[in-house]
Coordinates of C-alpha atoms in Angstrom, one line a residue:
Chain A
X1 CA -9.1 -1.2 -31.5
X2 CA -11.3 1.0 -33.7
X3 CA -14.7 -0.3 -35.2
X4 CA -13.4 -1.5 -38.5
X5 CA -9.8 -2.5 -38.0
X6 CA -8.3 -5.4 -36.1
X7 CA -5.1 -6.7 -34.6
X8 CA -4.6 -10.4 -33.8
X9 CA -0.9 -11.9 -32.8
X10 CA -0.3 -15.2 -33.1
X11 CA 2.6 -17.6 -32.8
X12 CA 4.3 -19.8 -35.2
X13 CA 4.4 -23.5 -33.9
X14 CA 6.0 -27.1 -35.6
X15 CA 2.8 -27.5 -36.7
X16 CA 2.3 -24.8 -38.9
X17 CA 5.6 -25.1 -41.0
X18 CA 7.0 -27.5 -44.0
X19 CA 10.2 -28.9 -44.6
X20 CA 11.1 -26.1 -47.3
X21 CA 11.7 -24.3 -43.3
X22 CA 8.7 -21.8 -43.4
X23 CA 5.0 -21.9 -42.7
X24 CA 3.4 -23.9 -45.3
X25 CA 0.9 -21.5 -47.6
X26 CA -2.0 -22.9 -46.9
X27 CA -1.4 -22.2 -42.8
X28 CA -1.4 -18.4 -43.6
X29 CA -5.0 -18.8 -44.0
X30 CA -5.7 -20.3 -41.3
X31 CA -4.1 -17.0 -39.5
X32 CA -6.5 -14.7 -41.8
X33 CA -9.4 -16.9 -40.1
X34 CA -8.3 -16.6 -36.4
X35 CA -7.8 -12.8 -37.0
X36 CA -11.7 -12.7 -38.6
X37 CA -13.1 -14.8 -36.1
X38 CA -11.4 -13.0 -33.1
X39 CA -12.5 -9.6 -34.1
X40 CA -16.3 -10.8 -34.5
X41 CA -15.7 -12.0 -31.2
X42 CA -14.5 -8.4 -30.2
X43 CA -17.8 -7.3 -31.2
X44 CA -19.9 -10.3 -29.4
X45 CA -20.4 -12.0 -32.5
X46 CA -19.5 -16.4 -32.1
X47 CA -19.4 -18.6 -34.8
X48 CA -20.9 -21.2 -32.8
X49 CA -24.0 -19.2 -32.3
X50 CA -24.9 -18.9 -35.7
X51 CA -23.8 -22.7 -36.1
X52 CA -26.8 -23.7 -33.9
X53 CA -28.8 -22.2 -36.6
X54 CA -27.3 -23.5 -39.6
X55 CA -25.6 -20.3 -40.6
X56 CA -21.8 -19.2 -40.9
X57 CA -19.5 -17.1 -42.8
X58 CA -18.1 -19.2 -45.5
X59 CA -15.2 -18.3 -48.2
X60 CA -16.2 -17.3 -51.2
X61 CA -13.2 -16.3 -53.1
X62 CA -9.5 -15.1 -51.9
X63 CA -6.6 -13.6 -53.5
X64 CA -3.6 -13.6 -51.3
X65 CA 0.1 -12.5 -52.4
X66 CA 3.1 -14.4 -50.2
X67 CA 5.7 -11.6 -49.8
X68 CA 8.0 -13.1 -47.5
X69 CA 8.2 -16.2 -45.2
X70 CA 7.5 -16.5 -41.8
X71 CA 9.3 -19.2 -40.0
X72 CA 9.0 -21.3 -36.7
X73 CA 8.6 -19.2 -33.4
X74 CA 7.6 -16.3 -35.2
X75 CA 5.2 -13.7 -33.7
X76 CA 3.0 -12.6 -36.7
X77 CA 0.5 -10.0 -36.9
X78 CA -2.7 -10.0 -38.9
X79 CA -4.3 -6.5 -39.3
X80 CA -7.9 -6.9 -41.0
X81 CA -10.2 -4.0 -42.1
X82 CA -13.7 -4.4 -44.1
X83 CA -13.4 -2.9 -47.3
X84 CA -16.7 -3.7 -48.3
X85 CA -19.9 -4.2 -46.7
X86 CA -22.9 -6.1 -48.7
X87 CA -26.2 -7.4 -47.9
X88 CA -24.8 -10.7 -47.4
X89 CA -21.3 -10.3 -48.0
X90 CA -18.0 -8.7 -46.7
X91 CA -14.8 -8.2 -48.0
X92 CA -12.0 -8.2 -45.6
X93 CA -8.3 -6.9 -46.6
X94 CA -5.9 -8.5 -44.3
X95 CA -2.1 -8.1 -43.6
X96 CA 0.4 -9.7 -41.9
X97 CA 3.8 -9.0 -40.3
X98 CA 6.1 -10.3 -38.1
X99 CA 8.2 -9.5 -35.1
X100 CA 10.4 -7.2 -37.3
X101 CA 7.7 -5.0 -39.1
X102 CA 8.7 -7.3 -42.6
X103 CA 5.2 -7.8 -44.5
X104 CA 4.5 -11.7 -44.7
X105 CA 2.0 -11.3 -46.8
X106 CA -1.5 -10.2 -47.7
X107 CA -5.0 -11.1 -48.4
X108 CA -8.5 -9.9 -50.0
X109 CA -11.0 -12.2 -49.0
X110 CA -14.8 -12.2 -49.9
X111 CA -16.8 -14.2 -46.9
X112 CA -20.6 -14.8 -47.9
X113 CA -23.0 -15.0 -45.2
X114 CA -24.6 -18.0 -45.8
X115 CA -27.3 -20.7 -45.1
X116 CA -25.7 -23.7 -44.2
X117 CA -28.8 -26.3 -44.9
X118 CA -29.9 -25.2 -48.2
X119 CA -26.0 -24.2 -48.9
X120 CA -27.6 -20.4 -50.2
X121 CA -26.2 -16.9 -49.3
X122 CA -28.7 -15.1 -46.9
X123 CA -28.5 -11.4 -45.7
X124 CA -26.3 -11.0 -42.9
X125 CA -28.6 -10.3 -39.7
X126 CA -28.8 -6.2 -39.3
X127 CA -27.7 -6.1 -35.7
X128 CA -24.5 -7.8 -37.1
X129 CA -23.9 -5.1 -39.8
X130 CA -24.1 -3.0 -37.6
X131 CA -22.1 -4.1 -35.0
X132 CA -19.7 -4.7 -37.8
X133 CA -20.1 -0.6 -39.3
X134 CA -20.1 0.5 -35.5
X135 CA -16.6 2.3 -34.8
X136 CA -15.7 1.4 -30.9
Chain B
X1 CA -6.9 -58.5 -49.1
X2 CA -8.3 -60.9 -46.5
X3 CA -11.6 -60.1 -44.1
X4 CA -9.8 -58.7 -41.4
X5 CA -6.8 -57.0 -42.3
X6 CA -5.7 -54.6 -45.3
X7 CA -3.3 -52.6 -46.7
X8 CA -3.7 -49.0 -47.5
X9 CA -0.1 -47.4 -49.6
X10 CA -0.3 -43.2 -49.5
X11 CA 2.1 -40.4 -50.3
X12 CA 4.1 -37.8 -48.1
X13 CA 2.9 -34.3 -49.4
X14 CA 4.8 -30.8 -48.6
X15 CA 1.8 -30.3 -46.4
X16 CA 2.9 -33.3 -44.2
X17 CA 6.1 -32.4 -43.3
X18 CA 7.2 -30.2 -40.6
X19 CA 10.8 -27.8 -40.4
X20 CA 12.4 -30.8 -39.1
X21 CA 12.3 -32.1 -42.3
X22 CA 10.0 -34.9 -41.1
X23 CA 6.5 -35.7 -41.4
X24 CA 4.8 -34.0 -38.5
X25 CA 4.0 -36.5 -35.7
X26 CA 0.1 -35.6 -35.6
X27 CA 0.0 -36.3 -39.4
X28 CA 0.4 -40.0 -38.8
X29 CA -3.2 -40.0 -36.8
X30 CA -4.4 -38.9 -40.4
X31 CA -2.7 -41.5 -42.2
X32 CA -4.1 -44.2 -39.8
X33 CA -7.6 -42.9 -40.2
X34 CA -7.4 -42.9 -44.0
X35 CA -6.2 -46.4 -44.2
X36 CA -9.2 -47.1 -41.6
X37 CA -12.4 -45.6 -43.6
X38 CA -10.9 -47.0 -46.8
X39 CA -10.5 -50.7 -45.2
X40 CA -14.7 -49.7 -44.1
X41 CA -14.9 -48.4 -47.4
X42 CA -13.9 -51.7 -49.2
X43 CA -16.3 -53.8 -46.8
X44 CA -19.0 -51.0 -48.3
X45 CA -19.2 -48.9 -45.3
X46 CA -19.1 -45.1 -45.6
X47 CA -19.2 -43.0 -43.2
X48 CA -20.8 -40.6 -44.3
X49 CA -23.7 -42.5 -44.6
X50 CA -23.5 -42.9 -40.5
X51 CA -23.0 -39.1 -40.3
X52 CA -26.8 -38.6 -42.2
X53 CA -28.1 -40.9 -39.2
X54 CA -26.3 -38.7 -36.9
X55 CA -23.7 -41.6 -36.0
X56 CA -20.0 -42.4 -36.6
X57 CA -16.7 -44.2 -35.2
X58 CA -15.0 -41.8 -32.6
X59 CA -11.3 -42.9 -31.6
X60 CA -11.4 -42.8 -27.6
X61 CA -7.6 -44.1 -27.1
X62 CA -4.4 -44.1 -28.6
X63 CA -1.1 -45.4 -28.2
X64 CA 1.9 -44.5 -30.6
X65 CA 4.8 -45.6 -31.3
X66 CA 6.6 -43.8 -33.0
X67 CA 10.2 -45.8 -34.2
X68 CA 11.2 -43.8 -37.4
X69 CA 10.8 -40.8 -39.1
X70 CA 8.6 -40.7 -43.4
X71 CA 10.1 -37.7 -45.5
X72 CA 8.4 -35.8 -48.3
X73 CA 7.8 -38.4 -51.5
X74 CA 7.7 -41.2 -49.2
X75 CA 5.3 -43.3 -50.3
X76 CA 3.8 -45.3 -47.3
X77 CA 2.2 -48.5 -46.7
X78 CA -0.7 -49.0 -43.9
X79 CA -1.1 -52.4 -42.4
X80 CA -4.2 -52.6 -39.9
X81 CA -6.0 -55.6 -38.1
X82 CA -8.9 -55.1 -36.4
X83 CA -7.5 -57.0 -32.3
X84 CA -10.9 -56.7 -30.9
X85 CA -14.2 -56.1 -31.7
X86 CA -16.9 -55.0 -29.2
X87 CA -20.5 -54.5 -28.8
X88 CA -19.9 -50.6 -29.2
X89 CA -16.3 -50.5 -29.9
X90 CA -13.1 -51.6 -31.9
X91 CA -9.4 -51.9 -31.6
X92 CA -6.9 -51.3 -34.6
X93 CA -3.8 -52.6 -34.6
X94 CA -1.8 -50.8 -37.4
X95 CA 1.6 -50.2 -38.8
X96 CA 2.9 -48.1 -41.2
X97 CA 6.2 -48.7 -43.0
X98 CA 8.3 -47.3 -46.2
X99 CA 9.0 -48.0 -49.6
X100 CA 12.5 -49.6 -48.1
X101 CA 9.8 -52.2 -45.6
X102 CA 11.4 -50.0 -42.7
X103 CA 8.7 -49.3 -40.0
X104 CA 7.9 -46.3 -39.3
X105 CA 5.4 -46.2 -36.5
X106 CA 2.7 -48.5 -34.9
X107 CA -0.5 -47.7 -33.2
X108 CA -2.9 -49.1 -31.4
X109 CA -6.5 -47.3 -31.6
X110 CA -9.7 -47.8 -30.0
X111 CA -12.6 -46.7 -31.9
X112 CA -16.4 -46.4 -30.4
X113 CA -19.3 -46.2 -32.2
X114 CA -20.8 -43.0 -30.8
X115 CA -24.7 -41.4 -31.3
X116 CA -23.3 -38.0 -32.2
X117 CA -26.6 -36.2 -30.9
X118 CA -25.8 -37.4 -27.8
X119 CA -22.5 -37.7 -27.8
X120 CA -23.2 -41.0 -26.1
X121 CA -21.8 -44.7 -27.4
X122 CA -24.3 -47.0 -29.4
X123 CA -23.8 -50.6 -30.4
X124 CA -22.4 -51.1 -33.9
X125 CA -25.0 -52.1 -36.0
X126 CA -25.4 -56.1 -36.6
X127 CA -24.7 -55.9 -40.6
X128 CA -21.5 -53.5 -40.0
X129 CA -20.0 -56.0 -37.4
X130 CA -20.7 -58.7 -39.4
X131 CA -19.0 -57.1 -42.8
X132 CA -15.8 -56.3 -40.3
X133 CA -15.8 -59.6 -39.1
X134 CA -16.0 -61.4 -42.7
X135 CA -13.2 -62.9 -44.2
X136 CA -13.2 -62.1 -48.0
Chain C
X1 CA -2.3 -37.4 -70.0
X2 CA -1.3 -34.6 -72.2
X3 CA 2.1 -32.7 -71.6
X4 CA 0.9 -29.5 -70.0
X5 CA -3.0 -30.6 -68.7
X6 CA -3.3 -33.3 -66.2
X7 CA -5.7 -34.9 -64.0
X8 CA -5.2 -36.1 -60.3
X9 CA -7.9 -37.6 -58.0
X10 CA -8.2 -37.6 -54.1
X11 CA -10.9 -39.0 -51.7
X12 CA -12.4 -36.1 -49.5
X13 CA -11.6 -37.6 -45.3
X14 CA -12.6 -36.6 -41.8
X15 CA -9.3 -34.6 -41.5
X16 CA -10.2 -32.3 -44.1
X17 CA -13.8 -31.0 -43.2
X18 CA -14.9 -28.5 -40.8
X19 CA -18.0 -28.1 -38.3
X20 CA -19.7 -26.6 -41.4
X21 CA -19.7 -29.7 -42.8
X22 CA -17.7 -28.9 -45.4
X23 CA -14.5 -29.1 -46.6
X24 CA -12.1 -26.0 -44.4
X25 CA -11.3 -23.8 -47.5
X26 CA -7.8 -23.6 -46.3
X27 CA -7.3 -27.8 -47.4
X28 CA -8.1 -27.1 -50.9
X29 CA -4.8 -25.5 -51.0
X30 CA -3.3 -28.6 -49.9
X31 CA -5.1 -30.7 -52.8
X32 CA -4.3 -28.3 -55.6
X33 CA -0.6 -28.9 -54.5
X34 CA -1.0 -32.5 -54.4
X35 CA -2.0 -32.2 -58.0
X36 CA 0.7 -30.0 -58.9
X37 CA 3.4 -32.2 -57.0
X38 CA 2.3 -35.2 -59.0
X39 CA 1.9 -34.0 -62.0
X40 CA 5.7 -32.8 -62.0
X41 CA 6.3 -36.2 -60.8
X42 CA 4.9 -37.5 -63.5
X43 CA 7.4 -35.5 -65.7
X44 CA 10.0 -37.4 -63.6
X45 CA 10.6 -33.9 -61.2
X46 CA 9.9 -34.8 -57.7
X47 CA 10.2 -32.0 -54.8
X48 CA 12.8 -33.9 -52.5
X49 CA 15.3 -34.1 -54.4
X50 CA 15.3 -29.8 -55.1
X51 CA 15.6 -30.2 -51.6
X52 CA 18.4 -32.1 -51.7
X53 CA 20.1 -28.6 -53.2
X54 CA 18.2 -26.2 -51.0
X55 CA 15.5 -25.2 -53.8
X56 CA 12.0 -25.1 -54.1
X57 CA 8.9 -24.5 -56.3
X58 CA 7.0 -22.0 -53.6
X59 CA 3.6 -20.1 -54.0
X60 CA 4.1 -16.6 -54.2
X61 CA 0.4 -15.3 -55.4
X62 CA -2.8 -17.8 -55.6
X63 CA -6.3 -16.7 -56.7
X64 CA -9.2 -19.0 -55.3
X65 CA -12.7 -19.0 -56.2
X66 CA -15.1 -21.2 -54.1
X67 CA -18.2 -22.0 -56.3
X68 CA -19.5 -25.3 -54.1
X69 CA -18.7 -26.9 -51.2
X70 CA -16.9 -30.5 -51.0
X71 CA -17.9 -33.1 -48.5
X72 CA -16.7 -36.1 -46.6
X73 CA -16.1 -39.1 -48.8
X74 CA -16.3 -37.1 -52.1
X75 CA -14.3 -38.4 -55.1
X76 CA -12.5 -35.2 -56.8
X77 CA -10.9 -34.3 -59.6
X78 CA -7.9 -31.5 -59.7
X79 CA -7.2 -30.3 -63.7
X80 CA -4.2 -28.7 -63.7
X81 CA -2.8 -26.4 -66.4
X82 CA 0.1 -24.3 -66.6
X83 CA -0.6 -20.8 -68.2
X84 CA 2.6 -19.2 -67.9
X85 CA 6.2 -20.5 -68.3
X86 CA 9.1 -17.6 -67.5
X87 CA 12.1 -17.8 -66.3
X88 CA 12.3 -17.9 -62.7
X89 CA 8.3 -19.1 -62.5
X90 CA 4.8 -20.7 -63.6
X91 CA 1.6 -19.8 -63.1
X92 CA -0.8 -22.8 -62.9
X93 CA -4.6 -23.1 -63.8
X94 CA -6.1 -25.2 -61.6
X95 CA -9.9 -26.6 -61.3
X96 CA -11.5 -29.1 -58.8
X97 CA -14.9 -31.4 -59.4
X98 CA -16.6 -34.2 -57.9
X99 CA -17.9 -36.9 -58.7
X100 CA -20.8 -35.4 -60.1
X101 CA -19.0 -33.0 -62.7
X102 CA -19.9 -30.4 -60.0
X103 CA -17.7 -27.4 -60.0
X104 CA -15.9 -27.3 -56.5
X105 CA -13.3 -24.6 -57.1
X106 CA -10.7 -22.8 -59.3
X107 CA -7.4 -21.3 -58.3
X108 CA -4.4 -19.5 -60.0
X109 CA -1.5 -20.0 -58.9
X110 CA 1.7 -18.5 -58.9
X111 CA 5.1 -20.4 -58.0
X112 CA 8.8 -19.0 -58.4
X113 CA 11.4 -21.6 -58.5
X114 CA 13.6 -20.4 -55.2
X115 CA 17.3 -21.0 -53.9
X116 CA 15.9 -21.6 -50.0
X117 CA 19.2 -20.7 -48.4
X118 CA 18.7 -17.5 -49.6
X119 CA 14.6 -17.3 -50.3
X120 CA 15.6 -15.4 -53.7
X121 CA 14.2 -16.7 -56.9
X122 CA 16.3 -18.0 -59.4
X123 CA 16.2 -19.4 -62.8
X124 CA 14.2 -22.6 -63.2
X125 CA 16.8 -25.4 -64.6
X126 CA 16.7 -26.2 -68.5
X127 CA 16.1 -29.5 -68.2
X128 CA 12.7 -29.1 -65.8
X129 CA 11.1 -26.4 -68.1
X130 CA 11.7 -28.8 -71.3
X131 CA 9.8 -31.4 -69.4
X132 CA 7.1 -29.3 -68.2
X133 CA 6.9 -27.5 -71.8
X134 CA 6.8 -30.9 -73.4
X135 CA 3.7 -32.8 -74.9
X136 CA 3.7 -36.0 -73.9
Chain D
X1 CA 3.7 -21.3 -12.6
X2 CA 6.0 -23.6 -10.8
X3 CA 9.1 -25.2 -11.7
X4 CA 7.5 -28.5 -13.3
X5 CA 3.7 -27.4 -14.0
X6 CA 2.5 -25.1 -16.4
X7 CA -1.0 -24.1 -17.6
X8 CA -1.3 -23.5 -21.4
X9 CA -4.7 -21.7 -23.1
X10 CA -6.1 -21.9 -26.3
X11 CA -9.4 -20.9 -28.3
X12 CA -10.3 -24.1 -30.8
X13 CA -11.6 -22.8 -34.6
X14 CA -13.5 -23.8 -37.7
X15 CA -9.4 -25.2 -38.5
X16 CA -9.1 -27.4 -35.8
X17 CA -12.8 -29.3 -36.2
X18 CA -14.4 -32.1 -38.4
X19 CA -17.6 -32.7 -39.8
X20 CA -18.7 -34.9 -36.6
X21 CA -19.1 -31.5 -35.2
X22 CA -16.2 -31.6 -32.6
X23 CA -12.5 -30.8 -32.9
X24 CA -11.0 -33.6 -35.2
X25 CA -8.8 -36.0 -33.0
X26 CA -5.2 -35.3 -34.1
X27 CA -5.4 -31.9 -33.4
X28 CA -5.3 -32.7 -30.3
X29 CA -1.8 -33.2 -30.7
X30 CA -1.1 -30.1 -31.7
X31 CA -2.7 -28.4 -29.0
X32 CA -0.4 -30.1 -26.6
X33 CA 2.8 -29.2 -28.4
X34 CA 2.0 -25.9 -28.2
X35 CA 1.6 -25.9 -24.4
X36 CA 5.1 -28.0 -24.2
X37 CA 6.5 -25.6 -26.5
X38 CA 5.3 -22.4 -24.8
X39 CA 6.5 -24.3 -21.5
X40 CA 10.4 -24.4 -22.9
X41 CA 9.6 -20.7 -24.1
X42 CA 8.9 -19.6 -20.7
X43 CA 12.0 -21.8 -19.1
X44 CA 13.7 -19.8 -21.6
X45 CA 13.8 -22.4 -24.6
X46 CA 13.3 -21.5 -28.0
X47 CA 13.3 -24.3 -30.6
X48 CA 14.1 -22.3 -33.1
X49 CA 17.6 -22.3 -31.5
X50 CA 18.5 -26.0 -31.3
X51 CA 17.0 -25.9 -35.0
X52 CA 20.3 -23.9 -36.1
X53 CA 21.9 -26.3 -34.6
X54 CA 20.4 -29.4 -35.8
X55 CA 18.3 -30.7 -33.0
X56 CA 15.5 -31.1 -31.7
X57 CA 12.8 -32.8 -29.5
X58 CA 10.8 -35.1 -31.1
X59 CA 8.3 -37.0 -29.7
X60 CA 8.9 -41.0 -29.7
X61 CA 5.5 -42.2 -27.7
X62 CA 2.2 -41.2 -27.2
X63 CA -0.8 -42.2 -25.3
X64 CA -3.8 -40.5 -25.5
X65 CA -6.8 -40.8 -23.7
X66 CA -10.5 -39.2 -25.4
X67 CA -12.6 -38.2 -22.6
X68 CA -15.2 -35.7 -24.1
X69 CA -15.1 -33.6 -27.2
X70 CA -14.2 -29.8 -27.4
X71 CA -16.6 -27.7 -29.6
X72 CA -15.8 -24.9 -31.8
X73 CA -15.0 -21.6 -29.7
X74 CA -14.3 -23.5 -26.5
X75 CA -11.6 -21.9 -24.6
X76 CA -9.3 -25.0 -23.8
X77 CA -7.0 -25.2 -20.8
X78 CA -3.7 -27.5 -20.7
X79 CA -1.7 -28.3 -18.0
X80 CA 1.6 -29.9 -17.9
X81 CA 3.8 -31.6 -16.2
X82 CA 7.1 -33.5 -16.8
X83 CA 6.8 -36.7 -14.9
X84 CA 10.8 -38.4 -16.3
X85 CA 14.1 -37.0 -16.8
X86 CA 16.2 -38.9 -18.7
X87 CA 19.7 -38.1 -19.8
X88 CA 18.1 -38.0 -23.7
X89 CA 14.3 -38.2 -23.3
X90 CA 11.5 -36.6 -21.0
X91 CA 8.1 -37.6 -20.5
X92 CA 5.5 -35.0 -20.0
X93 CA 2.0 -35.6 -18.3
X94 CA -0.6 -33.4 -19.8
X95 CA -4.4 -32.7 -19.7
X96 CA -6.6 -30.7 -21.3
X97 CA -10.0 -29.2 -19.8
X98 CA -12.7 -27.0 -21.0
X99 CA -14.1 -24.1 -20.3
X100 CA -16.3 -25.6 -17.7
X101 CA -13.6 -27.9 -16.1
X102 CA -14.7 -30.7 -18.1
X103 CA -11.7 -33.1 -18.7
X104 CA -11.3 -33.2 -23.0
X105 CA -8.5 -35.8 -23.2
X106 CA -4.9 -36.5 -21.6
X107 CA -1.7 -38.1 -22.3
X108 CA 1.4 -39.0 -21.6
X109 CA 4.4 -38.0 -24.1
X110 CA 7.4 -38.9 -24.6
X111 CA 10.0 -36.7 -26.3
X112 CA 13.7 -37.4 -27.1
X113 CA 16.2 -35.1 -27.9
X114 CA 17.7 -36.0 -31.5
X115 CA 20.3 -34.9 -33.7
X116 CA 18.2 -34.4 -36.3
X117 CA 21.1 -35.2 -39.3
X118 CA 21.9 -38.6 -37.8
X119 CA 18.4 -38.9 -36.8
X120 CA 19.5 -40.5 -33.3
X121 CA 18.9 -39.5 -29.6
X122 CA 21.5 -37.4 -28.1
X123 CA 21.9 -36.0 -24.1
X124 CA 19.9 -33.2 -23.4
X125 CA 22.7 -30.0 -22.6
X126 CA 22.9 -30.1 -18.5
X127 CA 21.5 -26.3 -18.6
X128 CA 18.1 -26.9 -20.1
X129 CA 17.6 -30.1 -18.1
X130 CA 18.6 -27.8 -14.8
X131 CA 16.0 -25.4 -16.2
X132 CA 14.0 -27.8 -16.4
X133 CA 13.6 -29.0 -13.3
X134 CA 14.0 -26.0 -11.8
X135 CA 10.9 -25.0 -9.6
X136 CA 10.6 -20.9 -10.2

């Protein structure tokens, strides 16, 4: 697993799918989330840590194409690279494919680093950035 | 709507359903809640006044029945009755059936009121019991 | 309610925040469809009985901007336009406020009209783009 | 693993909590399909497959006990059992602990088989009830 790109498999259950027979959009992002938060985790970075001080990653903007479907008992892929590091943003480009190398579908999303009480963008701690920049 | 019981109608989204062309069975535990804080809602309770205080209803048991299955565009009807009502704790007994009055699962949940700091149960304060208990 | 603007409110529940204490980014997805499924419902199209014939509206490409954060108990509003009529698909211009006229969100939305036995587009019937072109 | 007892893991995120701080109750439910499901999977069971052909298990009764909350990046632990065999239902025992052995919640489901286009119980096929059972 190199410093700045990320694999994360995960398996589609009952719960993730609609009655059109495939995952329901909204669950892909979900997926993109796991994949983020596992890779922090990779590089000793929880959520919850930063939750005890009021701070998190939060959304800021996403722009995600549905290529194909991925359907129940599928075992999808998410590959997730920075493509932009900021003083208190990222931008992650994500990608995910299933069992048979078909492209699902992809997404470009900007997480803010932010300050939870006041609800303001702060800079993301330098230990993280680095750990983030750091190739393993 | 009478003091203590009410009726809450809501509609089966694509995001409810699951690839068995049902609504998913965990969904229903949503659709009992909503037709809970809206019933608190009407006797001018909101929860997220509780959550500033740091306290809130927490459901401790459940039992399900589940008899028949909504689809997507169902619109549903709620029926709940507070069955007991505790020093620190509730019980609903609700129902939920169609648009054809077929019934589509019952549940019986206990609900505590819970100190979230402490993740500890607190009695229910004199005015809320008093509003539930109120026949209007 | 004008024929191609409308307005849809939902109440903000437990079930749709996070530890953040926010609304989870991913269910604003699922409110933007609400609003997109009852506005065509409105216009007398409802999603079940596509089904009925193995179609489907499905999102192929959606652009979200998060500008504020939506919290428990929040009253919002989803204004929907649609931006694009072609043949086979629509692209929908959607915004989300509270109660306060606070900006929550905005999102573009793509959705091809698609023969699910096959997951291939195909033309969106006659009939449906009349009533969605229409001013009411 | 043997025969009729399986352990199922599972990291809880930002998705699966609420505002209270803790991971929203019907999640819960989710969590516990997926360690039924990944029980079948190992006994050889895909659900996908009785999906082609129209059935499914699909759960009839629930009881569900809330002992403690789980937290954001808890590292959840589910064990199984199936403690009935019917000739169309099962009922599985499950519980779920935390990281630190502390019991989360536990319940007792049951599940029919169903032809899901009548929407009525059928026999489950002698094979998977023999795998079943089976102690490997």
């Amino acid at each position: 697993m190199s410093g700045n790109k990320n694999n994360f498999q995960l398996r589609v259950y009952y719960e993730d799918t609609d009655v059109g027979g495939i995952v329901y959009h909204a669950n892909y992002l979900k997926f993109f989330e796991r994949a983020r938060t596992e890779w922090l985790r990779d590089k000793g970075i929880t959520q919850s840590f930063f939750l005890e001080q009021n701070m998190g990653f939060v959304v800021t903007r996403m722009e995600i194409d549905y290529v194909a479907s991925a359907k129940l008992d599928d075992l999808l892929i998410v590959t997730s690279l920075i493509s932009e590091y900021k003083r208190a943003s990222l931008v992650f480009s994500q990608k995910m494919t299933d069992q048979n190398q078909q492209l699902i579908c992809s997404a470009i999303v900007r997480v803010a680093f932010v300050d939870l009480s006041k609800s303001r963008p702060c800079p993301i701690p330098k230990n993280i950035l680095g750990a983030l920049e750091r190739v393993s």
